[in-house]
């Protein structure tokens, strides 16, 4: 009987054709290639993240010069504060579809090209409408890259979501702070020409294109994936085999994360747009007020690395949400009661509160099981969230203008922190959108 089984197994093995991808280990040279590609994708992620905010903060540093140079009215200049979240909402929602069609790596590469082109062209277009249009080109590249960064991290580093999210969040915070702090000195070094001061950031974006070029050719697939697409071609960055049929709007977790993302973005844009003015109106010198804003931004550099790593180790991210929210509430209370006397403390506390952004990105990667689910959740949460954030900075300006002081605006900021903490706790629960939104 045993001999018959052995003969059967032997004959069956002989008749069964070899499976090309059945080998367990990498072939000669394949391990080195995978290691090289992994290191290259890390460099690409870092360089892309560094370029996701200088288009905004460099303009803020030279806004007065831009207004004078283009003859821009005050109302149009105020509208500029709402253009970034609007573009992020409109263009970000297209990112998953583009990634399925062309590959996530190709879309990020194109995004870096769009950022470089927009930043290079916009200072020299010579008119307000064209300046806004070229700004939108750069913001379009930022929008799709914003959405796809969590997707790429999930696909390439599924066991290191927290640390890799922390790495690119730290790089993003560094780029944000650097552009705010360096743009004016660089402009002075270039002869005081604001066009050159803005255009110089195109070089950094151009450098970020280079590491993504190999992933355009390979359609952005990570080395562990060999599953063919529906048409038999190579994977396109978002594997068809793993793409769940999700009705994302049915997921309460997705809605909680979207609202959390929107409220933290509201707080961040209000801080970037108005905090320096609050300190100046309290009697703090202009140079010191700018430095206080830089301190708030710089707080995101170390914490953006620590918080995602901590969040990925916790089954529920609610305690981190609460800690960040309490820091924000104390900071706003300080701005109201003693804005000048405790300015440095309030700047630090509000910088801590603004680290809800890397936490939100980490939760995007944790609240979906597959990279396709992460893509849908990331697009929904970020697009919806940025739409929610649009009125905030404008409303603060209106309240400040009509009340003649900062009491009502600061009360609004503190009031928005309460629902942010509530929805953050809901979004931080240990569940996935596939459990709530997968169609039968």
XYZ file of N, CA and C in Angstrom, residues 140-272:
399
model
N -1.872 70.176 -6.788
C -2.394 68.918 -7.312
C -1.393 67.788 -7.077
N -0.119 68.061 -7.365
C 0.909 67.059 -7.101
C 1.007 66.709 -5.631
N 0.878 67.722 -4.780
C 0.899 67.476 -3.333
C -0.293 66.626 -2.916
N -1.464 66.913 -3.495
C -2.695 66.227 -3.094
C -2.623 64.730 -3.351
N -2.215 64.336 -4.561
C -2.175 62.899 -4.860
C -1.078 62.204 -4.050
N 0.021 62.895 -3.824
C 1.094 62.298 -3.022
C 0.675 62.171 -1.566
N -0.047 63.164 -1.046
C -0.601 63.079 0.306
C -1.367 61.777 0.506
N -2.250 61.471 -0.448
C -3.130 60.316 -0.325
C -2.352 59.008 -0.470
N -1.371 58.978 -1.365
C -0.707 57.717 -1.687
C 0.450 57.372 -0.759
N 0.949 58.318 0.027
C 2.032 57.975 0.949
C 1.640 56.847 1.921
N 0.466 56.912 2.585
C 0.098 55.777 3.454
C -0.065 54.475 2.684
N -0.510 54.563 1.423
C -0.678 53.361 0.607
C 0.672 52.708 0.337
N 1.646 53.499 -0.060
C 2.974 52.974 -0.373
C 3.626 52.382 0.876
N 3.469 53.056 2.006
C 4.009 52.517 3.257
C 3.352 51.178 3.591
N 2.044 51.091 3.427
C 1.327 49.851 3.747
C 1.787 48.708 2.857
N 2.056 48.982 1.571
C 2.428 47.922 0.641
C 3.879 47.491 0.811
N 4.760 48.438 1.014
C 6.184 48.108 1.076
C 6.639 47.712 2.475
N 5.989 48.274 3.505
C 6.434 48.035 4.881
C 5.236 47.679 5.756
N 4.515 46.608 5.444
C 3.300 46.282 6.207
C 3.557 45.993 7.674
N 4.779 45.563 8.003
C 5.115 45.275 9.399
C 5.800 46.441 10.092
N 5.957 47.566 9.373
C 6.600 48.744 9.954
C 5.814 50.011 9.619
N 4.503 49.915 9.683
C 3.666 51.060 9.341
C 3.957 52.243 10.251
N 4.086 51.985 11.555
C 4.309 53.073 12.503
C 5.630 53.780 12.286
N 6.717 53.001 12.158
C 8.027 53.633 12.020
C 8.170 54.360 10.688
N 7.646 53.789 9.607
C 7.764 54.447 8.311
C 6.852 55.663 8.221
N 5.654 55.574 8.811
C 4.795 56.749 8.866
C 5.462 57.848 9.681
N 6.102 57.462 10.769
C 6.843 58.439 11.556
C 7.965 59.080 10.776
N 8.659 58.292 9.948
C 9.767 58.823 9.161
C 9.295 59.871 8.173
N 8.235 59.557 7.402
C 7.813 60.553 6.414
C 7.042 61.694 7.052
N 6.399 61.458 8.193
C 5.767 62.575 8.902
C 6.821 63.540 9.433
N 7.934 62.989 9.916
C 9.026 63.825 10.396
C 9.639 64.610 9.238
N 9.807 63.953 8.085
C 10.336 64.644 6.913
C 9.380 65.735 6.441
N 8.082 65.469 6.512
C 7.095 66.484 6.128
C 7.169 67.689 7.056
N 7.242 67.424 8.365
C 7.340 68.523 9.328
C 8.624 69.314 9.125
N 9.711 68.622 8.812
C 10.982 69.300 8.578
C 10.906 70.205 7.356
N 10.289 69.709 6.278
C 10.120 70.536 5.088
C 9.241 71.742 5.346
N 8.192 71.547 6.147
C 7.298 72.658 6.486
C 8.035 73.746 7.249
N 8.753 73.346 8.289
C 9.462 74.319 9.115
C 10.604 74.977 8.350
N 11.325 74.190 7.542
C 12.462 74.740 6.812
C 12.027 75.806 5.819
N 10.943 75.539 5.096
C 10.471 76.522 4.124
C 10.031 77.806 4.805
N 9.395 77.675 5.977
C 8.966 78.869 6.698
C 10.161 79.668 7.221
N 11.204 78.983 7.655
C 12.331 79.662 8.282
C 13.377 80.152 7.295
N 13.531 79.459 6.168
C 14.664 79.713 5.279
C 14.304 80.592 4.083
N 13.039 80.654 3.714
C 12.667 81.344 2.477
C 13.103 82.805 2.466
N 12.858 83.529 3.550
C 13.227 84.953 3.576
C 14.743 85.137 3.522
N 15.544 84.423 4.341
C 16.999 84.574 4.198
C 17.520 84.194 2.819
N 16.966 83.145 2.219
C 17.394 82.751 0.880
C 17.045 83.841 -0.130
N 15.870 84.425 0.024
C 15.465 85.519 -0.869
C 16.417 86.696 -0.744
N 16.788 87.041 0.474
C 17.754 88.130 0.687
C 19.099 87.796 0.047
N 19.518 86.546 0.176
C 20.797 86.149 -0.410
C 20.774 86.191 -1.931
N 19.574 86.046 -2.505
C 19.433 86.090 -3.957
C 19.116 87.485 -4.466
N 19.382 88.498 -3.660
C 19.193 89.871 -4.091
C 17.857 90.473 -3.724
N 17.084 89.790 -2.874
C 15.799 90.319 -2.447
C 14.687 90.139 -3.452
N 14.888 89.321 -4.471
C 13.876 89.099 -5.500
C 12.946 87.980 -5.054
N 11.665 88.304 -4.860
C 10.750 87.299 -4.329
C 10.493 86.170 -5.323
N 10.584 86.462 -6.628
C 10.407 85.388 -7.609
C 11.464 84.295 -7.424
N 12.704 84.711 -7.264
C 13.784 83.736 -7.065
C 13.614 82.999 -5.742
N 13.157 83.714 -4.712
C 12.964 83.098 -3.406
C 11.912 82.004 -3.415
N 10.882 82.178 -4.264
C 9.867 81.137 -4.388
C 10.310 80.023 -5.330
N 10.952 80.395 -6.436
C 11.311 79.399 -7.458
C 12.379 78.434 -6.982
N 13.203 78.839 -6.019
C 14.307 77.989 -5.589
C 13.822 76.647 -5.050
N 12.584 76.607 -4.533
C 12.060 75.362 -3.976
C 11.731 74.346 -5.053
N 11.662 74.770 -6.317
C 11.433 73.819 -7.402
C 12.599 72.841 -7.522
N 13.797 73.277 -7.172
C 14.955 72.390 -7.246
C 14.828 71.202 -6.315
N 14.307 71.443 -5.107
C 14.122 70.347 -4.159
C 13.091 69.349 -4.681
N 12.018 69.866 -5.289
C 10.999 68.978 -5.859
C 11.554 68.182 -7.031
N 12.398 68.817 -7.849
C 13.004 68.107 -8.981
C 13.882 66.961 -8.491
N 14.602 67.177 -7.401
C 15.428 66.105 -6.842
C 14.571 64.930 -6.373
N 13.355 65.222 -5.904
C 12.468 64.158 -5.412
C 11.907 63.310 -6.540
N 11.993 63.774 -7.777
C 11.516 62.978 -8.911
C 12.402 61.749 -9.122
N 13.705 61.914 -8.936
C 14.683 60.910 -9.363
C 14.482 59.523 -8.756
N 14.316 59.388 -7.414
C 14.189 58.027 -6.874
C 12.924 57.304 -7.296
N 11.916 58.029 -7.814
C 10.662 57.388 -8.216
C 10.683 56.882 -9.654
N 11.671 57.286 -10.436
C 11.687 56.902 -11.849
C 11.723 55.380 -12.039
N 12.551 54.620 -11.299
C 12.516 53.157 -11.481
C 11.161 52.534 -11.183
N 10.360 53.159 -10.319
C 9.065 52.591 -9.951
C 7.979 52.970 -10.952
N 8.277 53.931 -11.817
C 7.395 54.184 -12.945
C 7.508 53.032 -13.928
N 8.723 52.616 -14.189
C 8.971 51.538 -15.129
C 8.424 50.213 -14.611
N 8.493 50.005 -13.289
C 8.041 48.744 -12.701
C 6.631 48.830 -12.167
N 5.942 49.923 -12.472
C 4.553 50.130 -12.059
C 4.399 50.190 -10.555
N 5.475 50.401 -9.806
C 5.391 50.653 -8.368
C 5.108 49.454 -7.507
N 5.228 48.224 -8.032
C 4.887 47.054 -7.235
C 5.999 46.717 -6.268
N 5.694 46.401 -5.027
C 6.721 45.989 -4.079
C 7.262 44.623 -4.432
N 8.462 44.305 -3.982
C 9.115 43.079 -4.421
C 8.417 41.817 -3.994
N 7.603 41.863 -2.931
C 6.952 40.645 -2.460
C 5.762 40.261 -3.310
N 5.294 41.146 -4.165
C 4.076 40.894 -4.898
C 4.391 40.366 -6.287
N 3.751 39.239 -6.653
C 3.902 38.674 -7.978
C 2.555 38.398 -8.618
N 1.469 38.747 -7.931
C 0.148 38.450 -8.469
C -0.109 39.264 -9.717
N -0.584 38.636 -10.804
C -0.866 39.395 -12.010
C -2.135 40.191 -11.871
N -2.255 41.229 -12.663
C -3.487 42.001 -12.711
C -4.523 41.227 -13.492
N -5.718 41.778 -13.628
C -6.803 41.081 -14.304
C -6.470 40.784 -15.754
N -5.707 41.645 -16.374
C -5.353 41.430 -17.772
C -4.061 40.631 -17.920
N -3.523 40.136 -16.789
C -2.321 39.342 -16.848
C -1.044 40.129 -16.805
N -1.146 41.455 -16.734
C 0.040 42.289 -16.686
C 0.584 42.353 -15.277
N 1.688 43.057 -15.124
C 2.283 43.209 -13.801
C 1.379 44.005 -12.911
N 1.509 43.850 -11.592
C 0.685 44.615 -10.670
C 0.858 46.096 -10.889
N -0.202 46.840 -10.668
C -0.200 48.272 -10.931
C -0.208 49.076 -9.662
N 0.496 48.621 -8.624
C 0.591 49.412 -7.411
C -0.549 49.168 -6.452
N -1.747 48.889 -6.985
C -2.896 48.536 -6.165
C -3.424 47.218 -6.714
N -3.034 46.109 -6.129
C -3.322 44.804 -6.682
C -4.808 44.555 -6.792
N -5.234 44.147 -7.965
C -6.647 43.851 -8.168
C -7.089 42.702 -7.291
N -6.160 41.775 -7.003
C -6.521 40.614 -6.201
C -6.889 40.983 -4.786
N -6.333 42.090 -4.281
C -6.581 42.438 -2.891
C -7.554 43.598 -2.755
N -8.059 44.140 -3.874
C -8.929 45.304 -3.804
C -10.312 44.900 -3.312
N -10.714 45.292 -2.123
C -12.037 44.941 -1.634
C -13.090 45.850 -2.234
N -14.314 45.312 -2.337
C -15.427 46.135 -2.802
C -15.976 46.885 -1.602
N -15.525 48.115 -1.422
C -15.887 48.888 -0.242
C -16.831 50.012 -0.597
N -17.851 50.147 0.213
C -18.660 51.361 0.198
C -18.206 52.161 1.407
N -17.197 52.964 1.175
C -16.476 53.579 2.289
C -17.371 54.478 3.121
N -18.399 55.050 2.509
C -19.282 55.950 3.258
C -20.172 55.202 4.244
N -20.200 53.886 4.173
C -20.960 53.105 5.153
C -20.191 52.876 6.450
N -18.907 53.181 6.426
C -18.065 52.892 7.582
C -18.080 54.054 8.564
N -18.494 53.787 9.783
C -18.461 54.814 10.820
C -17.030 55.179 11.194
N -16.145 54.192 11.114
C -14.734 54.480 11.383
C -14.173 55.442 10.344
N -14.518 55.234 9.068
C -14.043 56.125 8.006
C -14.555 57.550 8.226
N -15.823 57.688 8.610
C -16.360 59.026 8.863
C -15.688 59.675 10.075
N -15.486 58.892 11.130
C -14.812 59.443 12.314
C -13.406 59.902 11.967
N -12.692 59.107 11.168
C -11.335 59.475 10.791
C -11.327 60.699 9.883
N -12.317 60.800 8.983
C -12.403 61.959 8.098
C -12.646 63.245 8.886
N -13.567 63.183 9.864
C -13.847 64.373 10.668
C -12.652 64.723 11.545
N -12.006 63.707 12.109
C -10.799 63.952 12.899
C -9.723 64.612 12.038
N -9.547 64.088 10.825
C -8.560 64.673 9.928
C -8.918 66.121 9.612
N -10.201 66.394 9.366
C -10.620 67.749 9.035
C -10.431 68.726 10.180
N -10.743 68.305 11.395
C -10.617 69.210 12.538
C -9.156 69.477 12.891
N -8.300 68.451 12.780
C -6.882 68.713 13.057
C -6.277 69.600 11.964
N -6.737 69.429 10.710
C -6.254 70.304 9.640
C -6.732 71.734 9.858
N -7.960 71.889 10.334
C -8.475 73.222 10.656
C -7.573 73.901 11.679
N -7.253 73.177 12.753
C -6.381 73.743 13.789
C -5.011 74.099 13.231
N -4.473 73.228 12.364
C -3.143 73.479 11.809
C -3.127 74.716 10.925
N -4.133 74.864 10.062
C -4.155 76.027 9.160
C -4.425 77.318 9.929
N -5.256 77.249 10.968
C -5.459 78.431 11.807
C -4.155 78.818 12.491
N -3.437 77.821 12.994
C -2.163 78.100 13.664
C -1.165 78.729 12.702
N -1.020 78.133 11.518
C -0.067 78.657 10.546
C -0.442 80.062 10.083
